[in-house]
PDB file of C-alpha atoms in Angstrom:
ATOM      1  CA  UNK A  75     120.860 110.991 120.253  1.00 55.00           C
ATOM      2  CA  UNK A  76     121.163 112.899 123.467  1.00 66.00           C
ATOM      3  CA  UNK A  77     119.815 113.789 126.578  1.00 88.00           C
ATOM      4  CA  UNK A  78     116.196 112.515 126.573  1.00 94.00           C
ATOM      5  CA  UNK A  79     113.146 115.043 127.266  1.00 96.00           C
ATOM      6  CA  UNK A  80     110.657 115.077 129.690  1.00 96.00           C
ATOM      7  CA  UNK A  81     107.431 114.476 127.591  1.00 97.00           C
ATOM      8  CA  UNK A  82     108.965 111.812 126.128  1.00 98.00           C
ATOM      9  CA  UNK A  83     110.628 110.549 129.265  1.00 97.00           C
ATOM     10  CA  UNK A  84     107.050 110.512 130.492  1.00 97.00           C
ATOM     11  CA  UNK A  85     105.473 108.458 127.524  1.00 98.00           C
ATOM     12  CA  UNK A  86     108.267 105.848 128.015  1.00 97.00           C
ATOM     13  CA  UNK A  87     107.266 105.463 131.456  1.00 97.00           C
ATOM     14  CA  UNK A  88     103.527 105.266 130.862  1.00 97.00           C
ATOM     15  CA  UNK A  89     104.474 102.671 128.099  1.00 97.00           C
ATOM     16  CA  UNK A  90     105.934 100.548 130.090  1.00 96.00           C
ATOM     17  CA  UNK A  91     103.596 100.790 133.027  1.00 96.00           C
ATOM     18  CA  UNK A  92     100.660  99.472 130.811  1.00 95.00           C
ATOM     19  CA  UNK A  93     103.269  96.454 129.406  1.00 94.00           C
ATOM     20  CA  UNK A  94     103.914  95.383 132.625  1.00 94.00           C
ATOM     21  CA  UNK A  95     100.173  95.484 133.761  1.00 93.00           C
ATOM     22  CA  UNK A  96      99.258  93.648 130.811  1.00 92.00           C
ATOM     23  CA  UNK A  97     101.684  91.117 131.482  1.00 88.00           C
ATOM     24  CA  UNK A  98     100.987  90.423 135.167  1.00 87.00           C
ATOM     25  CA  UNK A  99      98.184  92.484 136.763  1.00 88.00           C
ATOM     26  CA  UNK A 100      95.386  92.319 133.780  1.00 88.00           C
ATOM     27  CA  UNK A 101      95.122  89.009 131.827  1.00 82.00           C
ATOM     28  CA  UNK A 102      92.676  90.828 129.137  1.00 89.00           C
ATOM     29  CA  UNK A 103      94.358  93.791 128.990  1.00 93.00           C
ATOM     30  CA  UNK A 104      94.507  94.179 124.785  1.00 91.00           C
ATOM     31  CA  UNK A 105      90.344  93.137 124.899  1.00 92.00           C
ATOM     32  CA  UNK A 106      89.620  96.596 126.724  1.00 95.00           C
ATOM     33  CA  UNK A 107      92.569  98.360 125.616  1.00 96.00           C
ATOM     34  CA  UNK A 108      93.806  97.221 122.154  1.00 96.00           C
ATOM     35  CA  UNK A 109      92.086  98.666 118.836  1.00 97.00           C
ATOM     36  CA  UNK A 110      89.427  96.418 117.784  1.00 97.00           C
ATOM     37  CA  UNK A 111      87.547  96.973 114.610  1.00 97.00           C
ATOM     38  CA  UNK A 112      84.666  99.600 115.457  1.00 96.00           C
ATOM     39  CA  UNK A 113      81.752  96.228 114.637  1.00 94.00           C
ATOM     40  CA  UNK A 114      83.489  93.803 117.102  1.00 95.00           C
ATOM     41  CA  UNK A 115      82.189  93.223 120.163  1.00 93.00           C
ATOM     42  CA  UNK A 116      85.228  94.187 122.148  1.00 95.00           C
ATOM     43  CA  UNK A 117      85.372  97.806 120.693  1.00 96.00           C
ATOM     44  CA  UNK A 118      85.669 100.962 122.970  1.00 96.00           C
ATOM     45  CA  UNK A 119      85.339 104.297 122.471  1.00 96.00           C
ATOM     46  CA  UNK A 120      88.913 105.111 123.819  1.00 97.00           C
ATOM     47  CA  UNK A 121      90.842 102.325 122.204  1.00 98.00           C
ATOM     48  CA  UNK A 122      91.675 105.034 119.491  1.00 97.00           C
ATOM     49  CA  UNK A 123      93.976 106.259 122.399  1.00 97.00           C
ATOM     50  CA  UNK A 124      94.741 103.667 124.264  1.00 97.00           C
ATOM     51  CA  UNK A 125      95.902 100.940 121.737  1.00 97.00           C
ATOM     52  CA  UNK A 126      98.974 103.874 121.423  1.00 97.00           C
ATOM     53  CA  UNK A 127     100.150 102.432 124.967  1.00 96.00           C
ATOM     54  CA  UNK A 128      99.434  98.559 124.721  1.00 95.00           C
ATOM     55  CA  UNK A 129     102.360  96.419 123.044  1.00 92.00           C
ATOM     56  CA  UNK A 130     102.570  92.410 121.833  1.00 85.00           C
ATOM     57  CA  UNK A 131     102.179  90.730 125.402  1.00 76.00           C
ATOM     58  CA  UNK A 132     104.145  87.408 123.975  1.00 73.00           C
ATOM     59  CA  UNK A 133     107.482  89.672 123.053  1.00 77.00           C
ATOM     60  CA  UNK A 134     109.793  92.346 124.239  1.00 89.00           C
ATOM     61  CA  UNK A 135     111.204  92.709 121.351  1.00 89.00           C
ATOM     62  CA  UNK A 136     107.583  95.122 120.444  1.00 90.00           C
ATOM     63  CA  UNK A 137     108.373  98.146 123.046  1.00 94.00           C
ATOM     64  CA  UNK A 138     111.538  97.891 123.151  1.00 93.00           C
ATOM     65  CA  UNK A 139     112.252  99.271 119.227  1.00 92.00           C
ATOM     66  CA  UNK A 140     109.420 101.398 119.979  1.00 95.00           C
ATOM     67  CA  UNK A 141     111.191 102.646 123.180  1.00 96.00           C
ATOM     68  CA  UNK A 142     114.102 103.001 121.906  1.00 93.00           C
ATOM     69  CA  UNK A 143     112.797 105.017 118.799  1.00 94.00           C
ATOM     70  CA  UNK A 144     110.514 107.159 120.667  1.00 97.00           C
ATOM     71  CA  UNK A 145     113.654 107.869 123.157  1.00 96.00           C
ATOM     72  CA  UNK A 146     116.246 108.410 119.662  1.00 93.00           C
ATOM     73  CA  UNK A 147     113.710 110.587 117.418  1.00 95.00           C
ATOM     74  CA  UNK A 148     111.495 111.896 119.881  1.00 97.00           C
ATOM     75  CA  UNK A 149     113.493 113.854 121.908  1.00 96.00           C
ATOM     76  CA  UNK A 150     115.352 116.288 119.235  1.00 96.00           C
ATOM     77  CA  UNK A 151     112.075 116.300 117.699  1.00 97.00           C
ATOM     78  CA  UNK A 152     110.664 117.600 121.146  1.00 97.00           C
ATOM     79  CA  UNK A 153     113.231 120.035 121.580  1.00 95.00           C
ATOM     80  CA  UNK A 154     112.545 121.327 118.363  1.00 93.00           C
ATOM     81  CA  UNK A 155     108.257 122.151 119.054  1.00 95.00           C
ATOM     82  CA  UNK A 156     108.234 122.402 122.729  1.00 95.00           C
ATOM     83  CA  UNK A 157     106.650 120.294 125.186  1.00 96.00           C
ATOM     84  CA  UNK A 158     102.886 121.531 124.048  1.00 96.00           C
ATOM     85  CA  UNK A 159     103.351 121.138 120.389  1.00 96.00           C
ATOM     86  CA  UNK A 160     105.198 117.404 121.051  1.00 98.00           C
ATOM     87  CA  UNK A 161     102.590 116.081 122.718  1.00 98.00           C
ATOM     88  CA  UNK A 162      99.722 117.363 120.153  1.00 98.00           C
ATOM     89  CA  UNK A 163     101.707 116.295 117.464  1.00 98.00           C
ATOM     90  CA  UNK A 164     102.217 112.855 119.219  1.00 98.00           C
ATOM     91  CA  UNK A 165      98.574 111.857 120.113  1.00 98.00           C
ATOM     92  CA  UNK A 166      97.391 113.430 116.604  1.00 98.00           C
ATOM     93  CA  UNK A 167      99.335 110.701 114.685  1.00 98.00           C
ATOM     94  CA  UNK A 168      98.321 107.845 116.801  1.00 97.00           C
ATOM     95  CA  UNK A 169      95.025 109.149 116.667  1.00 98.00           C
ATOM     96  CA  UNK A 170      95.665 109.539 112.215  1.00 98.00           C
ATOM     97  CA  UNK A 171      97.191 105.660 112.534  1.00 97.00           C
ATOM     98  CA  UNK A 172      93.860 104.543 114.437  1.00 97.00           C
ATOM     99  CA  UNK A 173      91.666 106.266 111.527  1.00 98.00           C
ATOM    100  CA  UNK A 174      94.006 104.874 108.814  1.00 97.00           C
ATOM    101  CA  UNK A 175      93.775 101.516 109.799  1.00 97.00           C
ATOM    102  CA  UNK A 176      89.904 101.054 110.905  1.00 97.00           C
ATOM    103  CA  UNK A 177      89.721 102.547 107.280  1.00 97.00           C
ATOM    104  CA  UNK A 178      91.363 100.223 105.664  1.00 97.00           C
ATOM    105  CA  UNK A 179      89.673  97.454 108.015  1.00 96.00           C
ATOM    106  CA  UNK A 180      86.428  98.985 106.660  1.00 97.00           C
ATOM    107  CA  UNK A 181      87.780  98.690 102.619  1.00 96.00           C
ATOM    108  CA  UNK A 182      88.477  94.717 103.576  1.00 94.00           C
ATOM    109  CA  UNK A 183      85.340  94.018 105.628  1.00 95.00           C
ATOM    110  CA  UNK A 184      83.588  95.701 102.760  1.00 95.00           C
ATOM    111  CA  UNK A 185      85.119  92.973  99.842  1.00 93.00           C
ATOM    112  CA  UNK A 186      84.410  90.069 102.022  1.00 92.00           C
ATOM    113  CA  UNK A 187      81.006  90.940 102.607  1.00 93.00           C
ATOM    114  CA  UNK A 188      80.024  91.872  99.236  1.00 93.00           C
ATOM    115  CA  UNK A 189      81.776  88.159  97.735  1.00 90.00           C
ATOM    116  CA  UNK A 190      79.883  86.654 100.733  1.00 90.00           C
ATOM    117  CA  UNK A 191      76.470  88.633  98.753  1.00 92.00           C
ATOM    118  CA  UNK A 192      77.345  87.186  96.016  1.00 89.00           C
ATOM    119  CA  UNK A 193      77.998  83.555  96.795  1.00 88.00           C
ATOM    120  CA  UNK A 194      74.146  83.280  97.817  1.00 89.00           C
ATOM    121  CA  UNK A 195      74.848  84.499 101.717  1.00 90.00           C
ATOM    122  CA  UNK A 196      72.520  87.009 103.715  1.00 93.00           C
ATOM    123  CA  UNK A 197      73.897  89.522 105.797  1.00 94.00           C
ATOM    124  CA  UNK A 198      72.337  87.012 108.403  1.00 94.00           C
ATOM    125  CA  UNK A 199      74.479  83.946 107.815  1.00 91.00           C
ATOM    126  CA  UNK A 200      77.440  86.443 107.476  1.00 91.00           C
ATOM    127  CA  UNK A 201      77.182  87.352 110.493  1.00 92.00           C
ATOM    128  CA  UNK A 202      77.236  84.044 111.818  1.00 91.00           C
ATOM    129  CA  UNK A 203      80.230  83.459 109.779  1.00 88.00           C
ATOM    130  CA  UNK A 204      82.295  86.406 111.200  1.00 91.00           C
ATOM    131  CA  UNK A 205      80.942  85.716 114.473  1.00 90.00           C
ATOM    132  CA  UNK A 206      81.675  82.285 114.361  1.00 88.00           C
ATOM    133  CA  UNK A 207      85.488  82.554 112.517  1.00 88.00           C
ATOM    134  CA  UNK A 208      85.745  85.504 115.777  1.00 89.00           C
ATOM    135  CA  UNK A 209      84.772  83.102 118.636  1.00 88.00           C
ATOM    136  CA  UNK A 210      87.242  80.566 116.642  1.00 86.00           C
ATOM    137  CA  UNK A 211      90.184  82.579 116.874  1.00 83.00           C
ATOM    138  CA  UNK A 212      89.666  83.735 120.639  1.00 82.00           C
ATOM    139  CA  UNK A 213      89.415  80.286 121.552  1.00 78.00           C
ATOM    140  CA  UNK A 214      91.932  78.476 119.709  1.00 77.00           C
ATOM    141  CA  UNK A 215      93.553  80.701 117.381  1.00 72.00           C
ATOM    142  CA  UNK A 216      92.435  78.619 114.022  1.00 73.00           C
ATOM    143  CA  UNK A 217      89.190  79.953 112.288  1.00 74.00           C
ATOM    144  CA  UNK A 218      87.164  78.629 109.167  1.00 71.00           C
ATOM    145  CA  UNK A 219      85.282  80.204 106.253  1.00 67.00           C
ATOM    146  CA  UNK A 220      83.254  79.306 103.374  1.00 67.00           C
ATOM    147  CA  UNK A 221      85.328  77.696 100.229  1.00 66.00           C
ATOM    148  CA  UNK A 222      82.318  79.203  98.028  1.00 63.00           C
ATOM    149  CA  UNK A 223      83.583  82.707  98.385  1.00 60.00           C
ATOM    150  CA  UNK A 224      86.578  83.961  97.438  1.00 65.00           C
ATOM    151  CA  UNK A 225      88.644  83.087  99.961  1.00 73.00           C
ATOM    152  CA  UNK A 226      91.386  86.047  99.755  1.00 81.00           C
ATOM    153  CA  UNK A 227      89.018  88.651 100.451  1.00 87.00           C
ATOM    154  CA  UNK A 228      86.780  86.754 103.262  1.00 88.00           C
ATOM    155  CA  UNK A 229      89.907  85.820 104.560  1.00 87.00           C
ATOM    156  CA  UNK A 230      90.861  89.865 104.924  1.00 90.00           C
ATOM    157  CA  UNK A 231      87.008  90.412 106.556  1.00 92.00           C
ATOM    158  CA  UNK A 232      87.595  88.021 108.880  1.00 91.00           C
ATOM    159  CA  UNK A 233      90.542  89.415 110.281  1.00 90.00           C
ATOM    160  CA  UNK A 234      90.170  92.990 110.070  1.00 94.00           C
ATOM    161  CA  UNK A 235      87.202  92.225 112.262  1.00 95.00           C
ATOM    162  CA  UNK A 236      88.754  89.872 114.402  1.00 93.00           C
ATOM    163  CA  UNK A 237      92.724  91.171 115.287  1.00 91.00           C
ATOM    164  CA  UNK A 238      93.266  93.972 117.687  1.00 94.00           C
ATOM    165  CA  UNK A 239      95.961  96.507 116.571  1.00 95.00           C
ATOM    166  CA  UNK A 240      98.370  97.423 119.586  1.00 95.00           C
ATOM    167  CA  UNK A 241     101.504  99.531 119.544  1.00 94.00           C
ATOM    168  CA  UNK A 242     102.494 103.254 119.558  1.00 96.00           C
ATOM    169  CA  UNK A 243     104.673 102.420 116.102  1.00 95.00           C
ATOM    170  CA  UNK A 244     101.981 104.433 114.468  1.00 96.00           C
ATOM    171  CA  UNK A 245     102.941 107.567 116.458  1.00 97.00           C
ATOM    172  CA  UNK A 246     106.360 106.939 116.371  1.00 97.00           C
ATOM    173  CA  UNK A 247     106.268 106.948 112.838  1.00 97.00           C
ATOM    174  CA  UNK A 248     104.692 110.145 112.850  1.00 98.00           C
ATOM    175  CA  UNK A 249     108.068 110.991 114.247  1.00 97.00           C
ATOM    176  CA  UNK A 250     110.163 109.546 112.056  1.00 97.00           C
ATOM    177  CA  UNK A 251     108.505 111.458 109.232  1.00 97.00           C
ATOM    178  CA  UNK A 252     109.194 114.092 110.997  1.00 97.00           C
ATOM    179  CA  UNK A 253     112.813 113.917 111.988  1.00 96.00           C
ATOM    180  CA  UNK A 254     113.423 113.050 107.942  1.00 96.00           C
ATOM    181  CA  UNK A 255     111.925 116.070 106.812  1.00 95.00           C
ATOM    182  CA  UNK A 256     113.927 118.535 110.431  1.00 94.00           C
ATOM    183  CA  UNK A 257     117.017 116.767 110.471  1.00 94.00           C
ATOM    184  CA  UNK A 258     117.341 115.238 106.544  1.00 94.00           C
ATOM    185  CA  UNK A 259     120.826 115.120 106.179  1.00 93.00           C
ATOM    186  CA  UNK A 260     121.604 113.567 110.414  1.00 92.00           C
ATOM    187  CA  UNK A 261     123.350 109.910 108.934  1.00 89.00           C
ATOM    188  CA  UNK A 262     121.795 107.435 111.146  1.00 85.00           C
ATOM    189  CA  UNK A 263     123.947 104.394 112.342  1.00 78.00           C
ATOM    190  CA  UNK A 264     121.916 101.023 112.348  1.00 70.00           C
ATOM    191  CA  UNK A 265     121.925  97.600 113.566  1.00 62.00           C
ATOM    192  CA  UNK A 266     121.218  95.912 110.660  1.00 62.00           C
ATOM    193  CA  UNK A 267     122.863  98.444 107.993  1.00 63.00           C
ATOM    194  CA  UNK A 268     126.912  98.686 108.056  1.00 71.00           C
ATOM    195  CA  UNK A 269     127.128 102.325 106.793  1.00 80.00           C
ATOM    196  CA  UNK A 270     125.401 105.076 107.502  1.00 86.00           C
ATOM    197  CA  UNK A 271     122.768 106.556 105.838  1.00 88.00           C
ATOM    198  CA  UNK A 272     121.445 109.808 105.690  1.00 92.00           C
ATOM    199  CA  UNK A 273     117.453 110.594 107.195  1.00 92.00           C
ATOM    200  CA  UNK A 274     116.068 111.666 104.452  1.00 92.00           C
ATOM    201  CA  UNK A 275     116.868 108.473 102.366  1.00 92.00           C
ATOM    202  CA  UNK A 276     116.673 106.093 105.151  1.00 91.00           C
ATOM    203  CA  UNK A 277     112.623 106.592 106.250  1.00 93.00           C
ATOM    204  CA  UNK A 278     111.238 107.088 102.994  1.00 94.00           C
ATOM    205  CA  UNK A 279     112.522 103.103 102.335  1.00 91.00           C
ATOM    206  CA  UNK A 280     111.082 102.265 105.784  1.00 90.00           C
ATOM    207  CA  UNK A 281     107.443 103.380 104.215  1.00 94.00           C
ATOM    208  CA  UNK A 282     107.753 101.857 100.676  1.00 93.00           C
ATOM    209  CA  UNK A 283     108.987  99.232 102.589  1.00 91.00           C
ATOM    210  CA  UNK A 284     105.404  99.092 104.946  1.00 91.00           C
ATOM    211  CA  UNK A 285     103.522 100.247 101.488  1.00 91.00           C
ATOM    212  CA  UNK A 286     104.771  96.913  99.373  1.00 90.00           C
ATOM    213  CA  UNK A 287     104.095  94.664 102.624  1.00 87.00           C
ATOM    214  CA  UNK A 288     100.420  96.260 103.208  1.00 86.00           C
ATOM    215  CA  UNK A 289      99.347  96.048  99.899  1.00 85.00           C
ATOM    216  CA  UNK A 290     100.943  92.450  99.300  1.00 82.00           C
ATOM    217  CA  UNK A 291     100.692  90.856 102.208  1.00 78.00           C
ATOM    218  CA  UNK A 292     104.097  89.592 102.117  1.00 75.00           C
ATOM    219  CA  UNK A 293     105.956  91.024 105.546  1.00 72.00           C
ATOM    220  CA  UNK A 294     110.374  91.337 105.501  1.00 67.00           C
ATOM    221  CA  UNK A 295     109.803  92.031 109.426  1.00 63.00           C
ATOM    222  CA  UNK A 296     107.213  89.479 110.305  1.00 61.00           C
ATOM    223  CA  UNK A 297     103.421  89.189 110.220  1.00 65.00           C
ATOM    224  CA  UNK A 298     100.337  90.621 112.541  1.00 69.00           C
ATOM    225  CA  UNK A 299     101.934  94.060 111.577  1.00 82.00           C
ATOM    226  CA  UNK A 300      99.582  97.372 110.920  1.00 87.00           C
ATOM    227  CA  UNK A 301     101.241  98.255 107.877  1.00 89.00           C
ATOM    228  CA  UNK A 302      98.698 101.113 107.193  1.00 93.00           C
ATOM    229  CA  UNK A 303      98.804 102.099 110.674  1.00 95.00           C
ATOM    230  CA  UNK A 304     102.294 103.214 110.431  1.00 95.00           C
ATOM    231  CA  UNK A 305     101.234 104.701 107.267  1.00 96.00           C
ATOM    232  CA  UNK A 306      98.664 106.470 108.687  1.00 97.00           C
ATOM    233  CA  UNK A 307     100.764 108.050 111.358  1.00 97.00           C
ATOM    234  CA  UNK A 308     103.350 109.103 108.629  1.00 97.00           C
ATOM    235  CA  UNK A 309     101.121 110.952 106.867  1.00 97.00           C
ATOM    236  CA  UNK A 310      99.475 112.172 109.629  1.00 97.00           C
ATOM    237  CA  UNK A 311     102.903 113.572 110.893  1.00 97.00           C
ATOM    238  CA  UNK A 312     103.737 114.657 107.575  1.00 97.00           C
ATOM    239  CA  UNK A 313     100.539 116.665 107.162  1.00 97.00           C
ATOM    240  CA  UNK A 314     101.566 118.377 110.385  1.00 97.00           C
ATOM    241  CA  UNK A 315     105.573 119.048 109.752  1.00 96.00           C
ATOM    242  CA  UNK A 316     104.508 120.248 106.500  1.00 94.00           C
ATOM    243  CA  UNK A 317     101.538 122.826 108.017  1.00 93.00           C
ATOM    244  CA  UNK A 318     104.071 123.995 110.734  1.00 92.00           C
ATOM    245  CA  UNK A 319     107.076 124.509 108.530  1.00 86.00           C
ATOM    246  CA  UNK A 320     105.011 126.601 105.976  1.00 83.00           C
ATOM    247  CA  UNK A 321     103.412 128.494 108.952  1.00 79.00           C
ATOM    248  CA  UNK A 322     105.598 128.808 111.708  1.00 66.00           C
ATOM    249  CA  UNK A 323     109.019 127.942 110.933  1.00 51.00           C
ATOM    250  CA  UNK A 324     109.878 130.155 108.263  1.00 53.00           C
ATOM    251  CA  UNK A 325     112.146 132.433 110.636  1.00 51.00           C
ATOM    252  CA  UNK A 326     113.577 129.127 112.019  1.00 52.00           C
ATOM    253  CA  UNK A 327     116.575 126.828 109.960  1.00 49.00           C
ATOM    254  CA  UNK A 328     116.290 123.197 110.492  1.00 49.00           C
ATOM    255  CA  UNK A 329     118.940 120.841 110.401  1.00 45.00           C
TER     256      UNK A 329
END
């Protein structure tokens, strides 16, 4: 980690600006700015961008890793494209997280309306139900669905339509990816790891780790996490490294 660079000095900054406002100056900041699943009500065409710069209003804890990630990996990776290339590279895999998860928000929507079909409901009286389980869950948080369905997948309809996705994790893991595959043999020193360990073993874990808890459900770092929107930004940044490095880079060593 060293001296930080100026795009990404500048994306801290903007980060924070719109954590702040959300917290003090704009009460319903995540309804106009969060990523909201393209049939809800609240939807916007620029929350694809600007969910990248909103972060959990009830805890810190949310920019700050991202901060402090964006800050660690960001910078060398900066230094390594330039300022123009960065910031494409940035946007593009927040932009790949957005279409990764409304994707997979589509693929759950999907099951839950199809068991709704075939437990006797018309797309009518579903749409009562996800309106109903929606206006439930802005109001008090607690939301109810029919016991006739199956209940997993109406349960994953109902909240793919109904939870906002907030954070720039999925562009910072777009970064990740690509400081593994630049830098794969940097040893990384972490909190909650006592010896180092090398890039290139260290963020492929981090995604298997986001793979198992996406497709089970079952979270080691807590719930209401995109799992496929980091996902999406990783392969999104992947996609790019990989292009660039074939293309570009092949008068160029990388560390």
């Amino acid at each position: 980690m060293g001296k930080i660079t100026e795009t990404v000095k500048i994306l801290i900054i903007v980060n924070v600006i719109f954590y702040l406002g959300s917290q003090f100056l704009v009460p319903n900041a995540v309804q106009l700015f969060g990523l909201w699943f393209p049939e809800n009500p609240n939807f916007e065409f620029w929350q694809p961008l600007t969910h990248m710069f909103m972060h959990d209003q009830g805890s810190i804890m949310h920019i700050l890793f991202n901060m402090y990630a964006l800050w660690a990996f960001g910078s060398p990776i900066e230094q390594m494209l330039g300022q123009k290339k960065f910031i494409f590279f940035y946007f593009s895999a927040g932009l790949g997280a957005a279409l990764i998860h409304t994707l997979v928000g589509y693929y759950h929507y999907q099951g839950g309306y199809n068991s709704l079909l075939d437990a006797g409901y018309s797309p009518a009286e579903i749409k009562d139900v996800v309106n109903n389980a929606f206006t439930g869950i802005m109001q008090t948080g607690q939301y109810s669905y029919p016991s006739i369905a199956e209940a997993g997948q109406v349960q994953s309809m109902i909240e793919a339509f109904s939870v906002s996705a907030v954070g720039a994790s999925g562009a910072i893991y777009g970064i990740l990816v690509a400081f593994g595959m630049m830098f794969p043999n940097v040893e990384l020193f972490l909190i909650f790891v006592p010896i180092p360990v090398k890039a290139k073993y260290f963020i492929p874990v981090i995604l298997l780790i986001d793979l198992f808890s996406g497709v089970t459900g079952f979270s080691l770092f807590g719930q209401n996490i995109a799992n496929f929107a980091h996902l999406g930004g990783a392969l999104f940044g992947f996609i790019m490294i990989w292009y660039w490095k074939k293309n570009s880079f092949n008068n160029k060593r990388w560390y």
